[in-house]
């Protein structure tokens, strides 16, 4: 009675595994497809184990599984064969003697001594060396996806990350076309072993493109599926050849049964003879011999997977092979820059000898500024100067850059035969004005170090903005243009420290310039607005930089995110502190479609 029950269970399991169109659930990893009958007391205890991969379904090759199990039962005896479903991983092969899996699994198992015995062929793919490939599919109403290259950065649906024709073969095609398969798709989503779900994922918008095995589309059509909304990408089908299914890739060997070192040569020979002797029926898959597995070897070598995963390990030789040309170009660029720097340094020294006396004041100013910077850095460490010391080096660049621009202009004037004395006089005057501004910055820092309150007076915010923009333009540290708009017809007067407010305006504009690209501009708007209790002066600085993510926008309100003075770290913290000390506030808002607006609000001067 027990023997009858076991036989019934076996038949049901095999019928479920062999079903293609009606199967709702494939056999799961660990399921037993067949286990030995009750052995006679005198029989040998040797039990041969066959592992069958959990193939994606539906698949027209499933009938070969039942035929193979029946043939091995006759060869080894029903008491000496066990058949399990397994994962396809090397670590799960255990004490198996035979494995029925994809050609990719066989290639990955070569390191443990696997030896192929036979491979599946059928009327659809009669050449065992070229029996299986991958197909890229998407919806026909996706005009943005027309070829393999347009699949880049799309979401791809596959039956799993280790699927052979359902994933690895497709990655190999990408590698052959010069793409990096590891970073080609933006995301890979797995549907499980039901390959029909790949189509559902595309239709439901969960993926942009899907990868299925060759002949899968044709088989679904034979099963009555309506695929009028699906198109194949990169079809490489060649008219007139024996392979009659569409494919987007090269073709590789199909399902393969291979032996492990546990099976001795004589037993392996008998298995091959048994499988190749099975009767062939038209339209059904049968066993044949693959004469060339080099295609699968090259596939995994290009992908650096399986037996070639060691190629992903970093070495100096590998680094040089992949990046040597870039390193060489970088070194040549560095040598070129160094040579150019030496040449420019020589020319500058030669031509500035005539201006040494007239530039003495500038050098003294620079020396004084460097001394002040060093002193401020020391005071900052002791906690005496505070936040303002972090921005001094950045702010001194503005007047010093302007001085340098004017000095070069004077130098070119002196090289001319007819010197325009009025122009030279104006240049020296502007150099002096910028030197005095540097002196004001240094004096301001000293005042903070001594604990002195900054001096405030009534200033015109529009005029201060104009001066700040002129300073930025004269320094020529950025080629991004700045446009100023003053909406108020009346003077916009505030009670503030002129230097501190100018520092704030300059920093906000420079931040906007650094966020902008060539061809864009920074817009500055000065106006007045009414509040709940008093009127305010407002200054908006808008850029056309990249669209910020939610996290990046949140960081605008989190000071000390970076130590870069020019960025939105300590520099922004100091701006906030200055504005707060003037009873104002700083607000950031998004622009459409991209960019941000920094808005500085300060109380208007009260009428006396």
PDB file of N, CA, C and O in Angstrom, residues 470-538:
ATOM      1  N   UNK A 470      29.556  95.452  -8.392  1.00  0.00           N
ATOM      2  CA  UNK A 470      30.717  96.026  -9.085  1.00  0.00           C
ATOM      3  C   UNK A 470      32.009  95.384  -8.585  1.00  0.00           C
ATOM      4  O   UNK A 470      32.917  95.085  -9.368  1.00  0.00           O
ATOM      5  N   UNK A 471      32.082  95.156  -7.272  1.00  0.00           N
ATOM      6  CA  UNK A 471      33.272  94.507  -6.713  1.00  0.00           C
ATOM      7  C   UNK A 471      33.452  93.103  -7.293  1.00  0.00           C
ATOM      8  O   UNK A 471      34.561  92.696  -7.655  1.00  0.00           O
ATOM      9  N   UNK A 472      32.347  92.370  -7.405  1.00  0.00           N
ATOM     10  CA  UNK A 472      32.418  91.007  -7.954  1.00  0.00           C
ATOM     11  C   UNK A 472      32.846  91.037  -9.422  1.00  0.00           C
ATOM     12  O   UNK A 472      33.685  90.255  -9.867  1.00  0.00           O
ATOM     13  N   UNK A 473      32.276  91.961 -10.190  1.00  0.00           N
ATOM     14  CA  UNK A 473      32.619  92.048 -11.607  1.00  0.00           C
ATOM     15  C   UNK A 473      34.089  92.447 -11.785  1.00  0.00           C
ATOM     16  O   UNK A 473      34.799  91.912 -12.647  1.00  0.00           O
ATOM     17  N   UNK A 474      34.560  93.417 -10.967  1.00  0.00           N
ATOM     18  CA  UNK A 474      35.953  93.864 -11.102  1.00  0.00           C
ATOM     19  C   UNK A 474      36.941  92.771 -10.745  1.00  0.00           C
ATOM     20  O   UNK A 474      38.045  92.712 -11.275  1.00  0.00           O
ATOM     21  N   UNK A 475      36.543  91.881  -9.815  1.00  0.00           N
ATOM     22  CA  UNK A 475      37.470  90.821  -9.394  1.00  0.00           C
ATOM     23  C   UNK A 475      37.644  89.763 -10.473  1.00  0.00           C
ATOM     24  O   UNK A 475      38.649  89.068 -10.509  1.00  0.00           O
ATOM     25  N   UNK A 476      36.639  89.618 -11.367  1.00  0.00           N
ATOM     26  CA  UNK A 476      36.678  88.651 -12.474  1.00  0.00           C
ATOM     27  C   UNK A 476      36.941  87.215 -12.008  1.00  0.00           C
ATOM     28  O   UNK A 476      37.592  86.431 -12.672  1.00  0.00           O
ATOM     29  N   UNK A 477      36.439  86.880 -10.802  1.00  0.00           N
ATOM     30  CA  UNK A 477      36.588  85.514 -10.291  1.00  0.00           C
ATOM     31  C   UNK A 477      35.528  84.579 -10.875  1.00  0.00           C
ATOM     32  O   UNK A 477      35.621  83.375 -10.736  1.00  0.00           O
ATOM     33  N   UNK A 478      34.509  85.159 -11.513  1.00  0.00           N
ATOM     34  CA  UNK A 478      33.469  84.336 -12.136  1.00  0.00           C
ATOM     35  C   UNK A 478      32.989  85.041 -13.398  1.00  0.00           C
ATOM     36  O   UNK A 478      32.956  86.267 -13.482  1.00  0.00           O
ATOM     37  N   UNK A 479      32.633  84.208 -14.423  1.00  0.00           N
ATOM     38  CA  UNK A 479      32.142  84.749 -15.683  1.00  0.00           C
ATOM     39  C   UNK A 479      30.614  84.720 -15.749  1.00  0.00           C
ATOM     40  O   UNK A 479      30.039  85.015 -16.795  1.00  0.00           O
ATOM     41  N   UNK A 480      29.965  84.346 -14.662  1.00  0.00           N
ATOM     42  CA  UNK A 480      28.506  84.327 -14.635  1.00  0.00           C
ATOM     43  C   UNK A 480      28.006  85.761 -14.431  1.00  0.00           C
ATOM     44  O   UNK A 480      28.334  86.400 -13.436  1.00  0.00           O
ATOM     45  N   UNK A 481      27.221  86.333 -15.370  1.00  0.00           N
ATOM     46  CA  UNK A 481      26.759  87.715 -15.228  1.00  0.00           C
ATOM     47  C   UNK A 481      25.758  87.864 -14.089  1.00  0.00           C
ATOM     48  O   UNK A 481      25.038  86.927 -13.744  1.00  0.00           O
ATOM     49  N   UNK A 482      25.734  89.083 -13.519  1.00  0.00           N
ATOM     50  CA  UNK A 482      24.823  89.399 -12.425  1.00  0.00           C
ATOM     51  C   UNK A 482      23.962  90.578 -12.856  1.00  0.00           C
ATOM     52  O   UNK A 482      24.483  91.628 -13.262  1.00  0.00           O
ATOM     53  N   UNK A 483      22.643  90.423 -12.776  1.00  0.00           N
ATOM     54  CA  UNK A 483      21.705  91.476 -13.158  1.00  0.00           C
ATOM     55  C   UNK A 483      20.994  92.000 -11.918  1.00  0.00           C
ATOM     56  O   UNK A 483      20.455  91.215 -11.120  1.00  0.00           O
ATOM     57  N   UNK A 484      20.971  93.326 -11.742  1.00  0.00           N
ATOM     58  CA  UNK A 484      20.353  93.953 -10.573  1.00  0.00           C
ATOM     59  C   UNK A 484      19.069  94.649 -10.987  1.00  0.00           C
ATOM     60  O   UNK A 484      19.035  95.402 -11.964  1.00  0.00           O
ATOM     61  N   UNK A 485      18.007  94.414 -10.219  1.00  0.00           N
ATOM     62  CA  UNK A 485      16.730  95.092 -10.426  1.00  0.00           C
ATOM     63  C   UNK A 485      16.295  95.730  -9.117  1.00  0.00           C
ATOM     64  O   UNK A 485      16.237  95.036  -8.080  1.00  0.00           O
ATOM     65  N   UNK A 486      16.013  97.035  -9.149  1.00  0.00           N
ATOM     66  CA  UNK A 486      15.525  97.755  -7.965  1.00  0.00           C
ATOM     67  C   UNK A 486      14.078  98.136  -8.242  1.00  0.00           C
ATOM     68  O   UNK A 486      13.792  98.942  -9.132  1.00  0.00           O
ATOM     69  N   UNK A 487      13.129  97.554  -7.499  1.00  0.00           N
ATOM     70  CA  UNK A 487      11.708  97.753  -7.762  1.00  0.00           C
ATOM     71  C   UNK A 487      11.147  98.983  -7.042  1.00  0.00           C
ATOM     72  O   UNK A 487      10.123  99.522  -7.451  1.00  0.00           O
ATOM     73  N   UNK A 488      11.790  99.391  -5.980  1.00  0.00           N
ATOM     74  CA  UNK A 488      11.299 100.553  -5.221  1.00  0.00           C
ATOM     75  C   UNK A 488      11.820 101.844  -5.827  1.00  0.00           C
ATOM     76  O   UNK A 488      13.012 101.977  -6.143  1.00  0.00           O
ATOM     77  N   UNK A 489      10.906 102.815  -6.014  1.00  0.00           N
ATOM     78  CA  UNK A 489      11.315 104.114  -6.547  1.00  0.00           C
ATOM     79  C   UNK A 489      11.964 104.982  -5.475  1.00  0.00           C
ATOM     80  O   UNK A 489      12.730 105.894  -5.776  1.00  0.00           O
ATOM     81  N   UNK A 490      11.619 104.715  -4.197  1.00  0.00           N
ATOM     82  CA  UNK A 490      12.191 105.476  -3.085  1.00  0.00           C
ATOM     83  C   UNK A 490      13.475 104.802  -2.605  1.00  0.00           C
ATOM     84  O   UNK A 490      13.659 103.597  -2.782  1.00  0.00           O
ATOM     85  N   UNK A 491      14.389 105.578  -2.010  1.00  0.00           N
ATOM     86  CA  UNK A 491      15.604 104.975  -1.441  1.00  0.00           C
ATOM     87  C   UNK A 491      15.236 103.919  -0.385  1.00  0.00           C
ATOM     88  O   UNK A 491      14.342 104.139   0.433  1.00  0.00           O
ATOM     89  N   UNK A 492      15.940 102.803  -0.421  1.00  0.00           N
ATOM     90  CA  UNK A 492      15.691 101.714   0.538  1.00  0.00           C
ATOM     91  C   UNK A 492      16.750 101.826   1.630  1.00  0.00           C
ATOM     92  O   UNK A 492      17.873 101.344   1.500  1.00  0.00           O
ATOM     93  N   UNK A 493      16.376 102.481   2.729  1.00  0.00           N
ATOM     94  CA  UNK A 493      17.335 102.813   3.774  1.00  0.00           C
ATOM     95  C   UNK A 493      17.214 101.838   4.940  1.00  0.00           C
ATOM     96  O   UNK A 493      16.114 101.528   5.401  1.00  0.00           O
ATOM     97  N   UNK A 494      18.371 101.367   5.391  1.00  0.00           N
ATOM     98  CA  UNK A 494      18.429 100.497   6.563  1.00  0.00           C
ATOM     99  C   UNK A 494      19.531 100.967   7.482  1.00  0.00           C
ATOM    100  O   UNK A 494      20.468 101.651   7.067  1.00  0.00           O
ATOM    101  N   UNK A 495      19.414 100.626   8.763  1.00  0.00           N
ATOM    102  CA  UNK A 495      20.462 100.951   9.736  1.00  0.00           C
ATOM    103  C   UNK A 495      21.307  99.696   9.914  1.00  0.00           C
ATOM    104  O   UNK A 495      20.856  98.706  10.489  1.00  0.00           O
ATOM    105  N   UNK A 496      22.546  99.739   9.400  1.00  0.00           N
ATOM    106  CA  UNK A 496      23.352  98.518   9.383  1.00  0.00           C
ATOM    107  C   UNK A 496      24.830  98.862   9.265  1.00  0.00           C
ATOM    108  O   UNK A 496      25.204 100.007   9.000  1.00  0.00           O
ATOM    109  N   UNK A 497      25.653  97.833   9.491  1.00  0.00           N
ATOM    110  CA  UNK A 497      27.084  97.966   9.265  1.00  0.00           C
ATOM    111  C   UNK A 497      27.332  97.767   7.768  1.00  0.00           C
ATOM    112  O   UNK A 497      27.052  96.691   7.222  1.00  0.00           O
ATOM    113  N   UNK A 498      27.837  98.772   7.053  1.00  0.00           N
ATOM    114  CA  UNK A 498      27.973  98.681   5.594  1.00  0.00           C
ATOM    115  C   UNK A 498      28.810  97.491   5.150  1.00  0.00           C
ATOM    116  O   UNK A 498      28.463  96.795   4.206  1.00  0.00           O
ATOM    117  N   UNK A 499      29.953  97.283   5.825  1.00  0.00           N
ATOM    118  CA  UNK A 499      30.848  96.210   5.405  1.00  0.00           C
ATOM    119  C   UNK A 499      30.195  94.840   5.593  1.00  0.00           C
ATOM    120  O   UNK A 499      30.266  93.978   4.730  1.00  0.00           O
ATOM    121  N   UNK A 500      29.515  94.641   6.749  1.00  0.00           N
ATOM    122  CA  UNK A 500      28.897  93.339   6.998  1.00  0.00           C
ATOM    123  C   UNK A 500      27.793  93.045   5.985  1.00  0.00           C
ATOM    124  O   UNK A 500      27.688  91.921   5.481  1.00  0.00           O
ATOM    125  N   UNK A 501      26.960  94.049   5.683  1.00  0.00           N
ATOM    126  CA  UNK A 501      25.879  93.831   4.716  1.00  0.00           C
ATOM    127  C   UNK A 501      26.458  93.546   3.334  1.00  0.00           C
ATOM    128  O   UNK A 501      25.972  92.684   2.592  1.00  0.00           O
ATOM    129  N   UNK A 502      27.528  94.274   2.958  1.00  0.00           N
ATOM    130  CA  UNK A 502      28.150  94.019   1.653  1.00  0.00           C
ATOM    131  C   UNK A 502      28.732  92.603   1.608  1.00  0.00           C
ATOM    132  O   UNK A 502      28.630  91.913   0.591  1.00  0.00           O
ATOM    133  N   UNK A 503      29.341  92.157   2.725  1.00  0.00           N
ATOM    134  CA  UNK A 503      29.884  90.793   2.778  1.00  0.00           C
ATOM    135  C   UNK A 503      28.765  89.776   2.547  1.00  0.00           C
ATOM    136  O   UNK A 503      28.940  88.783   1.838  1.00  0.00           O
ATOM    137  N   UNK A 504      27.606  90.019   3.172  1.00  0.00           N
ATOM    138  CA  UNK A 504      26.476  89.102   2.998  1.00  0.00           C
ATOM    139  C   UNK A 504      26.032  89.055   1.535  1.00  0.00           C
ATOM    140  O   UNK A 504      25.820  87.979   0.960  1.00  0.00           O
ATOM    141  N   UNK A 505      25.905  90.229   0.911  1.00  0.00           N
ATOM    142  CA  UNK A 505      25.443  90.288  -0.483  1.00  0.00           C
ATOM    143  C   UNK A 505      26.444  89.596  -1.405  1.00  0.00           C
ATOM    144  O   UNK A 505      26.080  88.802  -2.288  1.00  0.00           O
ATOM    145  N   UNK A 506      27.747  89.894  -1.197  1.00  0.00           N
ATOM    146  CA  UNK A 506      28.782  89.287  -2.032  1.00  0.00           C
ATOM    147  C   UNK A 506      28.756  87.768  -1.904  1.00  0.00           C
ATOM    148  O   UNK A 506      28.829  87.030  -2.895  1.00  0.00           O
ATOM    149  N   UNK A 507      28.627  87.258  -0.672  1.00  0.00           N
ATOM    150  CA  UNK A 507      28.625  85.812  -0.460  1.00  0.00           C
ATOM    151  C   UNK A 507      27.410  85.153  -1.109  1.00  0.00           C
ATOM    152  O   UNK A 507      27.513  84.092  -1.730  1.00  0.00           O
ATOM    153  N   UNK A 508      26.227  85.750  -0.980  1.00  0.00           N
ATOM    154  CA  UNK A 508      25.032  85.169  -1.587  1.00  0.00           C
ATOM    155  C   UNK A 508      25.147  85.137  -3.108  1.00  0.00           C
ATOM    156  O   UNK A 508      24.757  84.160  -3.762  1.00  0.00           O
ATOM    157  N   UNK A 509      25.708  86.235  -3.683  1.00  0.00           N
ATOM    158  CA  UNK A 509      25.856  86.267  -5.146  1.00  0.00           C
ATOM    159  C   UNK A 509      26.882  85.235  -5.603  1.00  0.00           C
ATOM    160  O   UNK A 509      26.683  84.526  -6.595  1.00  0.00           O
ATOM    161  N   UNK A 510      28.023  85.120  -4.870  1.00  0.00           N
ATOM    162  CA  UNK A 510      29.051  84.159  -5.269  1.00  0.00           C
ATOM    163  C   UNK A 510      28.528  82.727  -5.147  1.00  0.00           C
ATOM    164  O   UNK A 510      28.835  81.885  -5.987  1.00  0.00           O
ATOM    165  N   UNK A 511      27.743  82.443  -4.113  1.00  0.00           N
ATOM    166  CA  UNK A 511      27.143  81.110  -4.002  1.00  0.00           C
ATOM    167  C   UNK A 511      26.256  80.826  -5.212  1.00  0.00           C
ATOM    168  O   UNK A 511      26.248  79.719  -5.762  1.00  0.00           O
ATOM    169  N   UNK A 512      25.482  81.827  -5.647  1.00  0.00           N
ATOM    170  CA  UNK A 512      24.609  81.657  -6.807  1.00  0.00           C
ATOM    171  C   UNK A 512      25.425  81.468  -8.085  1.00  0.00           C
ATOM    172  O   UNK A 512      25.068  80.664  -8.947  1.00  0.00           O
ATOM    173  N   UNK A 513      26.555  82.202  -8.213  1.00  0.00           N
ATOM    174  CA  UNK A 513      27.414  82.036  -9.395  1.00  0.00           C
ATOM    175  C   UNK A 513      28.008  80.633  -9.439  1.00  0.00           C
ATOM    176  O   UNK A 513      28.086  80.007 -10.498  1.00  0.00           O
ATOM    177  N   UNK A 514      28.445  80.130  -8.285  1.00  0.00           N
ATOM    178  CA  UNK A 514      29.053  78.795  -8.241  1.00  0.00           C
ATOM    179  C   UNK A 514      28.044  77.714  -8.560  1.00  0.00           C
ATOM    180  O   UNK A 514      28.393  76.654  -9.071  1.00  0.00           O
ATOM    181  N   UNK A 515      26.753  77.971  -8.286  1.00  0.00           N
ATOM    182  CA  UNK A 515      25.714  76.986  -8.602  1.00  0.00           C
ATOM    183  C   UNK A 515      25.272  77.063 -10.050  1.00  0.00           C
ATOM    184  O   UNK A 515      24.590  76.164 -10.540  1.00  0.00           O
ATOM    185  N   UNK A 516      25.661  78.131 -10.766  1.00  0.00           N
ATOM    186  CA  UNK A 516      25.211  78.344 -12.142  1.00  0.00           C
ATOM    187  C   UNK A 516      26.220  77.791 -13.128  1.00  0.00           C
ATOM    188  O   UNK A 516      27.366  77.501 -12.782  1.00  0.00           O
ATOM    189  N   UNK A 517      25.780  77.656 -14.384  1.00  0.00           N
ATOM    190  CA  UNK A 517      26.621  77.151 -15.458  1.00  0.00           C
ATOM    191  C   UNK A 517      26.794  78.233 -16.528  1.00  0.00           C
ATOM    192  O   UNK A 517      26.101  79.258 -16.528  1.00  0.00           O
ATOM    193  N   UNK A 518      27.741  77.997 -17.440  1.00  0.00           N
ATOM    194  CA  UNK A 518      28.000  78.937 -18.526  1.00  0.00           C
ATOM    195  C   UNK A 518      26.716  79.189 -19.319  1.00  0.00           C
ATOM    196  O   UNK A 518      25.981  78.262 -19.650  1.00  0.00           O
ATOM    197  N   UNK A 519      26.428  80.453 -19.607  1.00  0.00           N
ATOM    198  CA  UNK A 519      25.230  80.803 -20.342  1.00  0.00           C
ATOM    199  C   UNK A 519      24.067  81.193 -19.441  1.00  0.00           C
ATOM    200  O   UNK A 519      23.046  81.677 -19.914  1.00  0.00           O
ATOM    201  N   UNK A 520      24.191  80.934 -18.135  1.00  0.00           N
ATOM    202  CA  UNK A 520      23.157  81.314 -17.196  1.00  0.00           C
ATOM    203  C   UNK A 520      23.536  82.642 -16.525  1.00  0.00           C
ATOM    204  O   UNK A 520      24.632  83.167 -16.729  1.00  0.00           O
ATOM    205  N   UNK A 521      22.658  83.177 -15.710  1.00  0.00           N
ATOM    206  CA  UNK A 521      22.926  84.438 -15.034  1.00  0.00           C
ATOM    207  C   UNK A 521      22.341  84.400 -13.634  1.00  0.00           C
ATOM    208  O   UNK A 521      21.518  83.537 -13.312  1.00  0.00           O
ATOM    209  N   UNK A 522      22.785  85.345 -12.806  1.00  0.00           N
ATOM    210  CA  UNK A 522      22.282  85.485 -11.444  1.00  0.00           C
ATOM    211  C   UNK A 522      21.452  86.762 -11.389  1.00  0.00           C
ATOM    212  O   UNK A 522      21.888  87.814 -11.860  1.00  0.00           O
ATOM    213  N   UNK A 523      20.244  86.649 -10.852  1.00  0.00           N
ATOM    214  CA  UNK A 523      19.338  87.792 -10.773  1.00  0.00           C
ATOM    215  C   UNK A 523      19.271  88.289  -9.332  1.00  0.00           C
ATOM    216  O   UNK A 523      19.033  87.509  -8.397  1.00  0.00           O
ATOM    217  N   UNK A 524      19.485  89.607  -9.149  1.00  0.00           N
ATOM    218  CA  UNK A 524      19.411  90.238  -7.835  1.00  0.00           C
ATOM    219  C   UNK A 524      18.283  91.259  -7.882  1.00  0.00           C
ATOM    220  O   UNK A 524      18.239  92.115  -8.771  1.00  0.00           O
ATOM    221  N   UNK A 525      17.367  91.153  -6.933  1.00  0.00           N
ATOM    222  CA  UNK A 525      16.207  92.055  -6.889  1.00  0.00           C
ATOM    223  C   UNK A 525      16.130  92.695  -5.513  1.00  0.00           C
ATOM    224  O   UNK A 525      16.129  91.993  -4.488  1.00  0.00           O
ATOM    225  N   UNK A 526      16.063  94.039  -5.466  1.00  0.00           N
ATOM    226  CA  UNK A 526      15.969  94.787  -4.207  1.00  0.00           C
ATOM    227  C   UNK A 526      14.611  95.462  -4.177  1.00  0.00           C
ATOM    228  O   UNK A 526      14.195  96.113  -5.147  1.00  0.00           O
ATOM    229  N   UNK A 527      13.912  95.345  -3.041  1.00  0.00           N
ATOM    230  CA  UNK A 527      12.563  95.897  -2.937  1.00  0.00           C
ATOM    231  C   UNK A 527      12.217  96.110  -1.468  1.00  0.00           C
ATOM    232  O   UNK A 527      13.020  95.801  -0.573  1.00  0.00           O
ATOM    233  N   UNK A 528      11.042  96.611  -1.215  1.00  0.00           N
ATOM    234  CA  UNK A 528      10.520  96.748   0.151  1.00  0.00           C
ATOM    235  C   UNK A 528       9.232  95.949   0.246  1.00  0.00           C
ATOM    236  O   UNK A 528       8.560  95.689  -0.750  1.00  0.00           O
ATOM    237  N   UNK A 529       8.890  95.523   1.465  1.00  0.00           N
ATOM    238  CA  UNK A 529       7.649  94.805   1.681  1.00  0.00           C
ATOM    239  C   UNK A 529       7.144  95.087   3.080  1.00  0.00           C
ATOM    240  O   UNK A 529       7.910  95.475   3.978  1.00  0.00           O
ATOM    241  N   UNK A 530       5.838  94.889   3.273  1.00  0.00           N
ATOM    242  CA  UNK A 530       5.212  95.194   4.545  1.00  0.00           C
ATOM    243  C   UNK A 530       5.108  93.937   5.390  1.00  0.00           C
ATOM    244  O   UNK A 530       4.772  92.872   4.904  1.00  0.00           O
ATOM    245  N   UNK A 531       5.393  94.091   6.688  1.00  0.00           N
ATOM    246  CA  UNK A 531       5.256  92.999   7.630  1.00  0.00           C
ATOM    247  C   UNK A 531       4.126  93.248   8.592  1.00  0.00           C
ATOM    248  O   UNK A 531       3.365  94.212   8.466  1.00  0.00           O
ATOM    249  N   UNK A 532       4.010  92.377   9.593  1.00  0.00           N
ATOM    250  CA  UNK A 532       2.915  92.519  10.559  1.00  0.00           C
ATOM    251  C   UNK A 532       3.099  93.738  11.441  1.00  0.00           C
ATOM    252  O   UNK A 532       2.131  94.400  11.825  1.00  0.00           O
ATOM    253  N   UNK A 533       4.337  94.028  11.794  1.00  0.00           N
ATOM    254  CA  UNK A 533       4.588  95.119  12.747  1.00  0.00           C
ATOM    255  C   UNK A 533       5.383  96.267  12.135  1.00  0.00           C
ATOM    256  O   UNK A 533       5.305  97.397  12.600  1.00  0.00           O
ATOM    257  N   UNK A 534       6.190  96.019  11.139  1.00  0.00           N
ATOM    258  CA  UNK A 534       6.985  97.074  10.535  1.00  0.00           C
ATOM    259  C   UNK A 534       7.304  96.705   9.100  1.00  0.00           C
ATOM    260  O   UNK A 534       7.066  95.591   8.662  1.00  0.00           O
ATOM    261  N   UNK A 535       7.853  97.687   8.401  1.00  0.00           N
ATOM    262  CA  UNK A 535       8.216  97.466   7.005  1.00  0.00           C
ATOM    263  C   UNK A 535       9.640  96.956   6.897  1.00  0.00           C
ATOM    264  O   UNK A 535      10.486  97.251   7.746  1.00  0.00           O
ATOM    265  N   UNK A 536       9.892  96.213   5.812  1.00  0.00           N
ATOM    266  CA  UNK A 536      11.184  95.580   5.645  1.00  0.00           C
ATOM    267  C   UNK A 536      11.765  95.880   4.270  1.00  0.00           C
ATOM    268  O   UNK A 536      11.032  96.127   3.306  1.00  0.00           O
ATOM    269  N   UNK A 537      13.089  95.814   4.215  1.00  0.00           N
ATOM    270  CA  UNK A 537      13.813  95.833   2.948  1.00  0.00           C
ATOM    271  C   UNK A 537      14.153  94.389   2.593  1.00  0.00           C
ATOM    272  O   UNK A 537      14.533  93.604   3.461  1.00  0.00           O
ATOM    273  N   UNK A 538      13.995  94.040   1.330  1.00  0.00           N
ATOM    274  CA  UNK A 538      14.290  92.660   0.921  1.00  0.00           C
ATOM    275  C   UNK A 538      15.267  92.658  -0.237  1.00  0.00           C
ATOM    276  O   UNK A 538      15.241  93.532  -1.099  1.00  0.00           O
TER     277      UNK A 538
END
